Each structure stands twice: as C-alpha cells, then as structure tokens.
C-alpha cells in the first residue's frame, strides 16, 4: 500500500526508450491463461508477456541514461530524448531472469547476474497479441492463479495486480511512443510513480533528481496479491482519473500531498495479520506458504451483472484440494468480515486512525468502474523507500506495534533493506501459474 514510492526495481545503467531498436528481436515468453464459463468448462487463451527494459541511442549503442543521469546530448528535453532513444528486444531469461518452467507458469528470479552487471526485480504485462495488452473486465468475475512463495522471504514482494494501462501501451494516444505494448511501454499505477523514464511518449528528463522526474504516471490499480512467504495483502486503489494519466505537482500526491493527489495510494487493504488473525498465513499456518497455493479473488456486484456496482471483493484460498475462505477480521469496532466492502473500509480506517482517501476518491463504486478495462501485471521487487514494512512488519516503523493496524507481519523491519535482502537472498524467486478468469465459482473446486 505504500509501495513503489521510489525505485521499485533497481537496474544497472539501463533504461527504456520510445523508438524501436534493431539489435535484438523481441520474442515474448508465452503464458497461456484459461477462460472459464462454469466449473470444469474452461478454454485456453494463447497469451504472452512483455517486460519493461533498457534503451540505447538510435544511431549507436550508447545509453541514453546511465548511473542516475540522462545523457545531455541525446536528451536535452523529453521530446528529443524520446526521438533519439530506442528500446530493443529483451533476452528475458539471461538479462532479466524471467522464464516459463512449464506451460502456463512464469518464474521471476529476484537477482540475475548478466553481462551488464545485475538485474534486480522484474515486472511483466500480459499480452493478448504481439502488440496489445490483454484487457480484463473483472466485474462479476473471479480471477484465480497458483503461486509458490516458498522462496520469497521477508522484505520481498511477489505482486499480481491490475493497472488501468492503455491496451496498446500508449502508441495511439502519444505520437512520441513508437514502441508500445510489444516493448512493455505505458506503465502506470496508483502510486503515480515518478521513477518511470518515459511517460506519454516523452522522457521524464525535466528536474530529474535522484532517480525521480517531474512527472508521474497515474492510474487505478487493483492489487490482487502482494506477498512473500510471511505476509499477504489484497487492496483496491481507485483514482479520480480514468485512464493512464501523466501527473505533475500536487496531482502526483507525493510527500505531504499524499491525500491531495489523483490516486488513493493507501488503498483499502485486507492483510489477514493486520486484520487480527496472526495464525492464518505463513509457513505451517492455515494457508501454508511452504507449499504452492491457489488464490481466488471474486468481484461481486450489487445486482449480480457484469455492469453492476462493485459491492465486495471476496477471497478464497485452495490448498491440498481444500477450499479455505479468507480469515475474518478481529478488530475492535470492526464488524467481523472476510471481504472488502465500503463498510469494512470505513470501519477499518476509523479503527486504525487512517485517512479514508479511498472513500474521498469514490471508494468501491469508482474502483468498480475502473475494473472494466484492466491490464494484468506480474512482478517481483524490493522496496527502496520503506523496506516493505507496510506489508510484512510494523508500519509506521516508529509506531507502537500494539496499536491496532500497526503490525502487519512477523518480519524484522530491517529484513527488507534492499542491500541486505539482495545480498542475503539473491536466489529468491516466485512462480505464478494456472492463471484463470471466469464466471463466479467457475475456476476452483467446490468447497
Ligand atoms: C551521449 O549520447 C551521445 C549521442 O548519442 C553519444 O555520442 C555519447 O557517447 C553519449 N554519452 C555517453 C556517456 O554515453
Ligand atoms: C458461489 O458459491 C458460493 C458457495 O461457495 C455461493 O454462496 C454463491 O452463491 C455462488 N455464486 C454463484 C454466482 O454461483
């Protein structure tokens, strides 16, 4: 919920551009999904993934960005830079540690040593074709996948979420962007990240400092899964803007503007540990993270149609053939519930003393509108801003952990310091598999 404030994915001297390079052909790893209409009635869709990657000048093999600086010759301003810098095909396995160990499975390695040094973390987007992302309408549907977090320790986050990105990655709206979805462009999320190098077909060179630019890239986000082996949360984050939108100033909601921006950066989270059940999720717990598990998320509408108002977001787990409903809240002055609804958000925010910016930006109703055309994102990352403490430790770090809402997991607050986790757990990885979308109750066995 406090994520991706600064560089979520650190990457040795590589950056992406907006022209198409000619050094490496782009070959997307295949990641088929299942589309289900009823239990036992699913068809395979031949989807694949594209990740974000690096760039070089169009007329030679120089980087347009290195260290944390733009090349002033190639990039005197955003437009010129986008015209001068290209994005090339990626070697998914060798450069980024992204592989498909079996059909329908995607493995993301945390640290990958490569010819350029090392890659830390990755983020891929699901494609319907070579040039278009796969759009999802989640209303009155359920989204299901298997995950293996057994090699994902404290401080890391293997994330599965939806962002309201353009289907074509921005090529039709922004003339400066020639690369598009094929090359993983057009990213946005509810943190309005300002570390994104190209936004709206222009480089983010203006007032670039410490890896952050003047502009951010905002859009609604539905976090299905943010997790490691010790903690997990699912969180809707609506925005007042209705598609990928470049922000500047107050609109980006950075620092003291957090509750003045166009997106709800906190969201309305359901983390079982934070919601009062500390025995539900973890190694050897009710949902045992030492083994693979299935995660089901249902988007219930008020009238039971695909266009109705979003009423609640429901969660089930399946492990060893057993359906495990989400844990119930155990918090004073919160009515026991195991799903996210407007009432739950209201009570949770009040009980924890949090600003209900979720409600200010339209809450469940606004989120529901934004769930109609979402792009699927799968990633693994570490957190340079707040060490993932908001997910798996105490946050705010200096608050009393016995105060409701502060304790979110068992992890040591220092475990997620990037230098530490990168040195101690370079072999960490996550595997996502068996991704399914379908009618309610169609993608998992009956309880
Ligand atoms: C900066 O870009 C110019 C023009 O593309 C190139 O000649 C030069 O080598 C680059 N500098 C660095 C440090 O990469
Ligand atoms: C899904 O299954 C649950 C029981 O597990 C049931 O209460 C619910 O009505 C079902 N929903 C639909 C749309 O079939």
Coordinates of C-alpha atoms and ligand atoms in Angstrom, one line a residue:
X1 CA 0.0 0.0 0.0
X2 CA 2.9 2.4 0.5
X3 CA 4.7 0.8 -2.4
X4 CA 6.8 1.9 -5.3
X5 CA 7.4 5.3 -3.9
X6 CA 10.9 5.3 -5.2
X7 CA 12.8 2.9 -7.4
X8 CA 11.0 -0.3 -7.1
X9 CA 13.2 -2.1 -9.5
X10 CA 16.9 -1.1 -9.5
X11 CA 18.7 -1.7 -12.7
X12 CA 22.3 -1.2 -13.5
X13 CA 22.6 1.7 -16.0
X14 CA 19.8 0.6 -18.3
X15 CA 16.7 2.5 -19.3
X16 CA 13.9 2.3 -21.8
X17 CA 13.2 4.5 -24.9
X18 CA 10.4 5.0 -27.2
X19 CA 11.8 4.2 -30.7
X20 CA 12.3 0.6 -31.8
X21 CA 15.9 -0.7 -31.7
X22 CA 17.3 -3.3 -34.2
X23 CA 19.9 -5.2 -32.1
X24 CA 17.7 -7.9 -30.6
X25 CA 14.4 -9.3 -31.9
X26 CA 11.6 -9.2 -29.4
X27 CA 10.3 -12.7 -28.5
X28 CA 7.6 -12.7 -25.8
X29 CA 7.6 -15.6 -23.4
X30 CA 4.3 -17.5 -23.8
X31 CA 2.0 -17.5 -20.8
X32 CA -1.4 -19.1 -21.7
X33 CA -4.4 -18.4 -19.4
X34 CA -7.7 -20.2 -19.0
X35 CA -11.1 -18.6 -19.6
X36 CA -13.9 -20.4 -17.7
X37 CA -17.7 -20.2 -18.1
X38 CA -18.6 -22.9 -15.5
X39 CA -16.8 -25.4 -13.3
X40 CA -14.8 -27.7 -15.5
X41 CA -15.6 -25.7 -18.6
X42 CA -12.5 -23.7 -19.5
X43 CA -10.7 -22.8 -22.7
X44 CA -7.1 -21.9 -23.2
X45 CA -6.2 -18.4 -24.5
X46 CA -2.8 -18.0 -26.1
X47 CA -1.4 -15.0 -24.1
X48 CA 2.2 -14.0 -23.5
X49 CA 4.1 -11.4 -21.5
X50 CA 6.2 -8.3 -22.2
X51 CA 8.5 -6.7 -19.7
X52 CA 10.0 -3.2 -19.3
X53 CA 13.6 -2.9 -20.5
X54 CA 16.6 -0.8 -21.5
X55 CA 17.3 1.6 -24.3
X56 CA 20.2 3.0 -26.3
X57 CA 20.6 5.9 -28.7
X58 CA 19.0 5.1 -32.1
X59 CA 22.2 5.7 -34.1
X60 CA 24.6 3.7 -32.0
X61 CA 25.0 1.6 -28.9
X62 CA 25.2 4.4 -26.3
X63 CA 23.0 4.5 -23.3
X64 CA 20.6 7.5 -23.1
X65 CA 20.7 7.2 -19.3
X66 CA 23.5 5.9 -17.1
X67 CA 24.1 5.9 -13.4
X68 CA 21.2 8.1 -12.4
X69 CA 21.7 10.7 -15.1
X70 CA 20.3 11.3 -18.6
X71 CA 22.8 11.8 -21.4
X72 CA 22.5 15.6 -22.1
X73 CA 23.4 15.3 -25.8
X74 CA 20.8 12.7 -26.6
X75 CA 18.3 14.0 -24.1
X76 CA 18.2 17.8 -23.9
X77 CA 14.4 17.6 -23.4
X78 CA 11.7 15.0 -23.2
X79 CA 10.5 15.0 -26.8
X80 CA 14.1 15.0 -28.3
X81 CA 15.1 12.2 -26.0
X82 CA 12.1 10.0 -27.0
X83 CA 13.1 10.5 -30.6
X84 CA 16.8 9.7 -30.0
X85 CA 16.4 6.8 -27.7
X86 CA 15.3 3.3 -28.7
X87 CA 14.0 0.3 -26.9
X88 CA 15.3 -3.1 -28.0
X89 CA 14.3 -6.7 -27.8
X90 CA 15.0 -8.4 -24.5
X91 CA 16.7 -11.6 -23.5
X92 CA 14.1 -12.5 -20.9
X93 CA 16.0 -15.4 -19.3
X94 CA 19.6 -14.2 -19.5
X95 CA 19.1 -10.4 -18.7
X96 CA 16.1 -10.4 -16.5
X97 CA 15.8 -13.9 -15.0
X98 CA 12.2 -14.4 -16.4
X99 CA 11.4 -17.9 -17.5
X100 CA 8.5 -20.2 -18.2
X101 CA 9.4 -23.5 -16.5
X102 CA 6.2 -25.2 -17.8
X103 CA 3.2 -24.3 -19.9
X104 CA 1.2 -21.7 -18.1
X105 CA 3.9 -21.0 -15.5
X106 CA 6.1 -17.9 -15.1
X107 CA 9.1 -17.8 -12.9
X108 CA 10.6 -14.4 -11.8
X109 CA 14.0 -14.5 -10.2
X110 CA 14.9 -11.7 -7.8
X111 CA 18.6 -11.1 -8.7
X112 CA 20.0 -12.1 -12.1
X113 CA 23.7 -11.7 -12.9
X114 CA 24.1 -10.7 -16.5
X115 CA 26.5 -9.0 -19.0
X116 CA 25.5 -5.6 -17.7
X117 CA 26.0 -6.3 -14.1
X118 CA 22.9 -7.5 -12.4
X119 CA 19.2 -7.1 -12.7
X120 CA 17.1 -6.8 -9.5
X121 CA 13.4 -7.5 -9.8
X122 CA 11.2 -7.5 -12.9
X123 CA 7.7 -6.6 -14.0
X124 CA 5.8 -8.1 -16.9
X125 CA 2.4 -7.3 -18.5
X126 CA 0.1 -9.9 -20.1
X127 CA -0.3 -9.5 -23.8
X128 CA -3.3 -10.7 -25.9
X129 CA -1.3 -10.3 -29.1
X130 CA 2.2 -9.2 -30.2
X131 CA 1.2 -5.5 -29.9
X132 CA -1.7 -5.3 -27.5
X133 CA -2.1 -6.0 -23.8
X134 CA -4.9 -8.3 -22.7
X135 CA -7.8 -6.3 -21.3
X136 CA -9.8 -7.7 -18.4
X137 CA -13.3 -6.7 -17.1
X138 CA -13.3 -8.1 -13.6
X139 CA -16.8 -7.2 -12.6
X140 CA -19.0 -10.2 -11.6
X141 CA -16.0 -12.4 -12.4
X142 CA -13.3 -14.2 -10.5
X143 CA -9.5 -14.2 -11.1
X144 CA -7.5 -17.2 -10.0
X145 CA -3.9 -18.3 -10.1
X146 CA -1.4 -20.6 -8.3
X147 CA 1.6 -19.2 -6.6
X148 CA 4.7 -20.6 -5.0
X149 CA 6.1 -18.1 -2.4
X150 CA 8.2 -20.6 -0.6
X151 CA 11.4 -19.0 -1.8
X152 CA 10.2 -15.4 -1.3
X153 CA 11.5 -14.2 2.1
X154 CA 10.7 -11.1 4.3
X155 CA 11.3 -7.8 2.5
X156 CA 10.4 -9.1 -0.9
X157 CA 7.1 -8.7 -2.8
X158 CA 5.8 -11.0 -5.5
X159 CA 2.9 -9.0 -6.8
X160 CA 0.0 -9.8 -9.1
X161 CA -2.2 -6.8 -9.9
X162 CA -4.2 -5.0 -12.4
X163 CA -3.4 -1.4 -13.7
X164 CA -5.6 0.7 -16.0
X165 CA -3.0 0.9 -18.7
X166 CA -3.7 1.6 -22.4
X167 CA -4.3 -1.5 -24.4
X168 CA -1.6 -0.5 -27.0
X169 CA 0.8 0.8 -24.4
X170 CA 0.2 4.4 -25.5
X171 CA 1.1 4.4 -29.2
X172 CA -2.2 5.7 -30.5
X173 CA -2.5 8.5 -27.9
X174 CA 1.1 9.6 -27.9
X175 CA 2.9 10.2 -31.2
X176 CA 6.3 10.1 -29.4
X177 CA 5.8 6.5 -28.4
X178 CA 6.6 4.2 -31.3
X179 CA 7.3 1.1 -29.2
X180 CA 4.1 0.3 -27.5
X181 CA 2.8 -2.7 -25.7
X182 CA 5.2 -5.0 -27.6
X183 CA 8.1 -3.4 -25.7
X184 CA 6.3 -3.1 -22.4
X185 CA 5.6 0.7 -22.5
X186 CA 2.7 2.6 -20.9
X187 CA 3.0 1.6 -17.3
X188 CA 1.0 3.4 -14.6
X189 CA -0.2 2.6 -11.1
X190 CA -1.9 4.2 -8.1
X191 CA 1.4 5.4 -6.6
X192 CA 1.8 7.7 -9.7
X193 CA 5.5 6.5 -9.9
X194 CA 7.9 9.3 -10.9
X195 CA 10.8 6.9 -11.5
X196 CA 9.4 5.9 -14.8
X197 CA 11.7 7.2 -17.6
X198 CA 9.3 7.7 -20.4
X199 CA 5.7 8.9 -19.9
X200 CA 3.2 9.9 -22.6
X201 CA 5.8 9.3 -25.3
X202 CA 8.3 11.7 -23.7
X203 CA 11.3 11.3 -21.5
X204 CA 10.9 12.3 -17.9
X205 CA 14.1 14.3 -18.0
X206 CA 12.9 17.6 -16.6
X207 CA 14.1 18.3 -13.0
X208 CA 15.3 14.7 -12.8
X209 CA 17.0 14.1 -9.5
X210 CA 17.9 11.0 -7.5
X211 CA 16.0 8.8 -10.0
X212 CA 12.8 10.8 -9.9
X213 CA 11.4 13.1 -12.5
X214 CA 8.9 16.0 -12.6
X215 CA 6.1 13.7 -13.9
X216 CA 4.4 10.6 -12.6
X217 CA 2.2 8.1 -14.3
X218 CA -1.1 7.5 -12.5
X219 CA -3.9 5.0 -12.9
X220 CA -6.3 2.9 -10.9
X221 CA -4.8 -0.3 -9.5
X222 CA -6.3 -3.5 -8.1
X223 CA -3.7 -5.4 -6.1
X224 CA -4.8 -9.0 -6.2
X225 CA -1.8 -10.2 -4.4
X226 CA 1.2 -8.6 -2.7
X227 CA 3.0 -11.2 -0.8
X228 CA 6.0 -13.1 0.4
X229 CA 6.1 -16.2 2.5
X230 CA 5.2 -14.3 5.7
X231 CA 2.6 -11.8 4.7
X232 CA 0.0 -11.0 2.1
X233 CA -2.5 -8.3 1.3
X234 CA -5.1 -7.5 -1.4
X235 CA -6.0 -3.9 -2.0
X236 CA -8.2 -1.8 -4.3
X237 CA -6.7 1.6 -5.2
X238 CA -9.1 3.9 -7.1
X239 CA -8.1 7.1 -8.8
X240 CA -10.1 10.1 -9.9
X241 CA -8.5 9.9 -13.3
X242 CA -9.9 7.2 -15.6
X243 CA -7.0 6.0 -17.8
X244 CA -3.3 6.3 -17.7
X245 CA -2.6 9.9 -16.8
X246 CA 0.6 11.9 -16.5
X247 CA 0.7 13.9 -13.3
X248 CA 2.8 16.8 -12.0
X249 CA 2.8 18.8 -8.8
X250 CA 0.1 18.2 -6.2
X251 CA -1.7 15.7 -8.5
X252 CA 1.1 13.2 -8.1
X253 CA 0.3 13.0 -4.4
X254 CA 3.9 12.8 -3.3
X255 CA 5.1 13.6 0.2
X256 CA 2.8 15.9 2.1
X257 CA 0.4 15.9 -0.9
X258 CA -0.4 12.2 -0.2
X259 CA -4.1 12.9 0.4
X260 CA -4.4 15.5 -2.4
X261 CA -3.3 13.6 -5.4
X262 CA -5.4 11.9 -8.1
X263 CA -4.9 8.4 -6.8
X264 CA -5.6 6.6 -3.5
X265 CA -2.1 5.5 -2.6
X266 CA -3.1 3.7 0.7
X267 CA -6.0 1.8 -0.8
X268 CA -8.3 -0.3 1.4
X269 CA -6.2 -3.3 2.2
X270 CA -7.0 -6.7 3.6
X271 CA -4.0 -8.3 5.2
X272 CA -5.0 -11.1 7.5
X273 CA -2.3 -10.5 10.0
X274 CA -3.1 -6.7 10.2
X275 CA -6.8 -7.6 10.4
X276 CA -6.2 -9.5 13.6
X277 CA -5.5 -13.2 12.6
X278 CA -1.8 -13.9 13.0
X279 CA -2.1 -17.6 12.5
X280 CA -3.8 -17.6 9.1
X281 CA -1.0 -17.1 6.6
X282 CA 2.7 -18.2 6.7
X283 CA 4.9 -21.3 6.8
X284 CA 2.9 -24.0 8.5
X285 CA -0.1 -21.8 9.1
X286 CA -3.7 -22.3 7.9
X287 CA -2.6 -21.2 4.4
X288 CA 0.8 -22.9 4.4
X289 CA 3.3 -20.8 2.4
X290 CA 5.9 -23.6 2.4
X291 CA 3.9 -25.2 -0.4
X292 CA 2.2 -23.8 -3.6
X293 CA -1.3 -22.5 -3.1
X294 CA -4.3 -21.2 -5.2
X295 CA -5.6 -17.7 -4.8
X296 CA -9.2 -16.9 -5.8
X297 CA -10.5 -13.3 -5.9
X298 CA -14.2 -12.6 -6.6
X299 CA -15.6 -9.2 -7.7
X300 CA -19.2 -9.2 -6.5
X301 CA -21.6 -6.7 -8.0
X302 CA -24.7 -5.4 -6.3
X303 CA -27.1 -6.6 -9.0
X304 CA -25.2 -9.7 -10.0
X305 CA -24.5 -8.4 -13.5
X306 CA -21.2 -7.6 -15.3
X307 CA -22.1 -3.9 -15.3
X308 CA -23.4 -3.6 -11.8
X309 CA -21.8 -1.5 -9.0
X310 CA -18.9 -3.2 -7.2
X311 CA -20.2 -4.4 -3.8
X312 CA -17.4 -6.5 -2.4
X313 CA -14.1 -8.2 -3.2
X314 CA -14.0 -11.8 -1.8
X315 CA -11.0 -14.0 -1.3
X316 CA -10.6 -17.8 -1.1
X317 CA -7.5 -20.0 -1.0
X318 CA -7.3 -23.6 -2.2
X319 CA -4.6 -25.9 -0.9
X320 CA -4.3 -29.7 -0.9
X321 CA -7.8 -29.8 -2.6
X322 CA -9.3 -27.9 0.3
X323 CA -11.1 -24.5 -0.1
X324 CA -10.1 -22.1 2.7
X325 CA -12.2 -18.9 3.0
X326 CA -10.4 -15.8 3.8
X327 CA -9.8 -15.1 7.6
X328 CA -12.3 -12.9 9.4
X329 CA -11.3 -9.6 10.9
X330 CA -10.7 -9.5 14.7
X331 CA -10.5 -5.8 15.4
X332 CA -12.4 -3.8 18.0
X333 CA -15.2 -1.7 16.4
X334 CA -15.0 -3.5 13.0
X335 CA -17.8 -5.9 12.3
X336 CA -16.3 -9.3 11.6
X337 CA -15.9 -9.8 7.9
X338 CA -13.6 -11.6 5.5
X339 CA -14.2 -9.5 2.4
X340 CA -13.6 -5.9 1.3
X341 CA -16.6 -3.7 1.2
X342 CA -17.4 0.0 1.6
X343 CA -18.5 -0.6 5.2
X344 CA -15.3 -2.6 6.0
X345 CA -13.1 0.1 4.6
X346 CA -14.9 2.8 6.6
X347 CA -14.7 0.9 9.9
X348 CA -11.1 -0.2 9.3
X349 CA -9.9 3.3 8.5
X350 CA -11.6 4.7 11.6
X351 CA -10.3 1.9 13.9
X352 CA -6.7 2.4 12.7
X353 CA -6.9 6.2 12.6
X354 CA -6.1 6.3 8.8
X355 CA -7.3 8.9 6.3
X356 CA -10.1 7.3 4.3
X357 CA -8.9 8.7 1.0
X358 CA -10.3 5.6 -0.6
X359 CA -13.7 7.0 0.1
X360 CA -12.8 10.5 -0.9
X361 CA -11.9 9.2 -4.4
X362 CA -15.1 7.3 -4.8
X363 CA -14.4 4.0 -3.0
X364 CA -15.8 0.8 -4.3
X365 CA -18.1 2.4 -6.9
X366 CA -15.2 4.2 -8.5
X367 CA -13.0 1.1 -8.3
X368 CA -15.7 -0.9 -10.0
X369 CA -15.8 1.5 -12.9
X370 CA -12.1 1.1 -13.3
X371 CA -12.1 -2.7 -13.1
X372 CA -13.7 -2.8 -16.6
X373 CA -10.6 -2.5 -18.6
X374 CA -7.5 -3.5 -16.7
X375 CA -4.1 -4.9 -17.7
X376 CA -2.5 -7.7 -15.7
X377 CA 0.9 -7.1 -14.2
X378 CA 3.1 -9.7 -12.5
X379 CA 6.3 -8.7 -10.7
X380 CA 8.9 -9.3 -8.0
X381 CA 10.5 -6.3 -6.3
X382 CA 12.2 -4.9 -3.2
X383 CA 11.4 -1.6 -1.6
X384 CA 14.0 1.2 -1.5
X385 CA 11.6 3.6 0.2
X386 CA 10.2 1.8 3.2
X387 CA 11.6 -1.8 3.0
X388 CA 8.2 -3.5 2.5
X389 CA 7.5 -2.8 6.2
X390 CA 3.9 -1.8 5.2
X391 CA 3.3 -5.4 4.1
X392 CA 5.2 -7.6 6.5
X393 CA 6.5 -5.7 9.5
X394 CA 5.4 -2.8 11.7
X395 CA 4.4 0.4 10.0
X396 CA 4.8 3.3 10.6
X397 CA 8.1 1.9 11.8
X398 CA 8.2 4.1 14.9
X399 CA 4.6 3.5 16.0
X400 CA 3.6 1.2 18.9
X401 CA 3.0 -2.3 17.4
X402 CA 0.3 -3.0 19.9
X403 CA -1.8 -0.1 18.4
X404 CA -4.4 -1.6 16.0
X405 CA -3.3 -1.5 12.4
X406 CA 0.5 -1.1 13.0
X407 CA 1.6 -4.7 13.0
X408 CA 1.3 -6.3 9.5
X409 CA 3.5 -9.3 9.8
X410 CA 6.3 -11.1 11.7
X411 CA 9.2 -9.7 9.7
X412 CA 12.1 -7.8 11.1
X413 CA 11.8 -4.2 9.9
X414 CA 15.4 -4.3 8.7
X415 CA 14.9 -7.5 6.6
X416 CA 13.7 -5.6 3.6
X417 CA 16.6 -3.1 3.4
X418 CA 17.5 -3.6 -0.3
X419 CA 21.3 -4.0 0.2
X420 CA 20.6 -6.7 2.9
X421 CA 17.9 -8.7 1.0
X422 CA 19.8 -8.5 -2.3
X423 CA 23.0 -9.8 -0.6
X424 CA 21.3 -12.4 1.6
X425 CA 18.6 -13.7 -0.8
X426 CA 19.8 -13.3 -4.4
X427 CA 18.3 -16.8 -5.2
X428 CA 14.8 -15.7 -4.1
X429 CA 12.1 -16.3 -6.8
X430 CA 8.4 -16.6 -7.2
X431 CA 6.4 -18.8 -9.6
X432 CA 2.9 -17.9 -10.8
X433 CA 0.9 -20.4 -12.8
X434 CA -2.6 -21.6 -13.9
X435 CA -4.0 -18.1 -14.4
X436 CA -7.8 -18.2 -14.8
X437 CA -10.5 -15.7 -15.4
X438 CA -14.2 -16.6 -15.4
X439 CA -17.7 -16.6 -14.0
X440 CA -18.1 -16.7 -10.3
X441 CA -17.2 -20.2 -8.8
X442 CA -16.0 -21.4 -12.2
X443 CA -12.3 -21.5 -11.7
X444 CA -11.9 -23.6 -8.5
X445 CA -13.3 -26.8 -6.9
X446 CA -16.5 -26.6 -4.8
X447 CA -15.9 -26.2 -1.0
Ligands
LIG1 C1 25.6 10.5 -25.1 O1 24.9 10.5 -26.4 C2 25.7 10.9 -27.5 C3 24.8 11.0 -28.7 O2 24.0 9.8 -28.9 C4 26.9 9.9 -27.6 O3 27.7 10.2 -28.7 C5 27.7 9.8 -26.3 O4 28.7 8.8 -26.4 C6 26.8 9.6 -25.2 N1 27.5 9.6 -23.9 C7 27.5 8.6 -23.0 C8 28.3 8.9 -21.8 O5 27.0 7.5 -23.2
LIG2 C1 -20.6 -19.4 -5.4 O1 -20.6 -20.4 -4.4 C2 -21.0 -19.9 -3.1 C3 -20.8 -21.1 -2.1 O2 -19.5 -21.5 -2.1 C4 -22.4 -19.5 -3.1 O3 -22.8 -19.0 -1.9 C5 -22.6 -18.4 -4.2 O4 -24.0 -18.1 -4.4 C6 -22.1 -18.9 -5.6 N1 -22.2 -17.9 -6.5 C7 -22.6 -18.0 -7.8 C8 -22.7 -16.8 -8.6 O5 -22.8 -19.1 -8.2

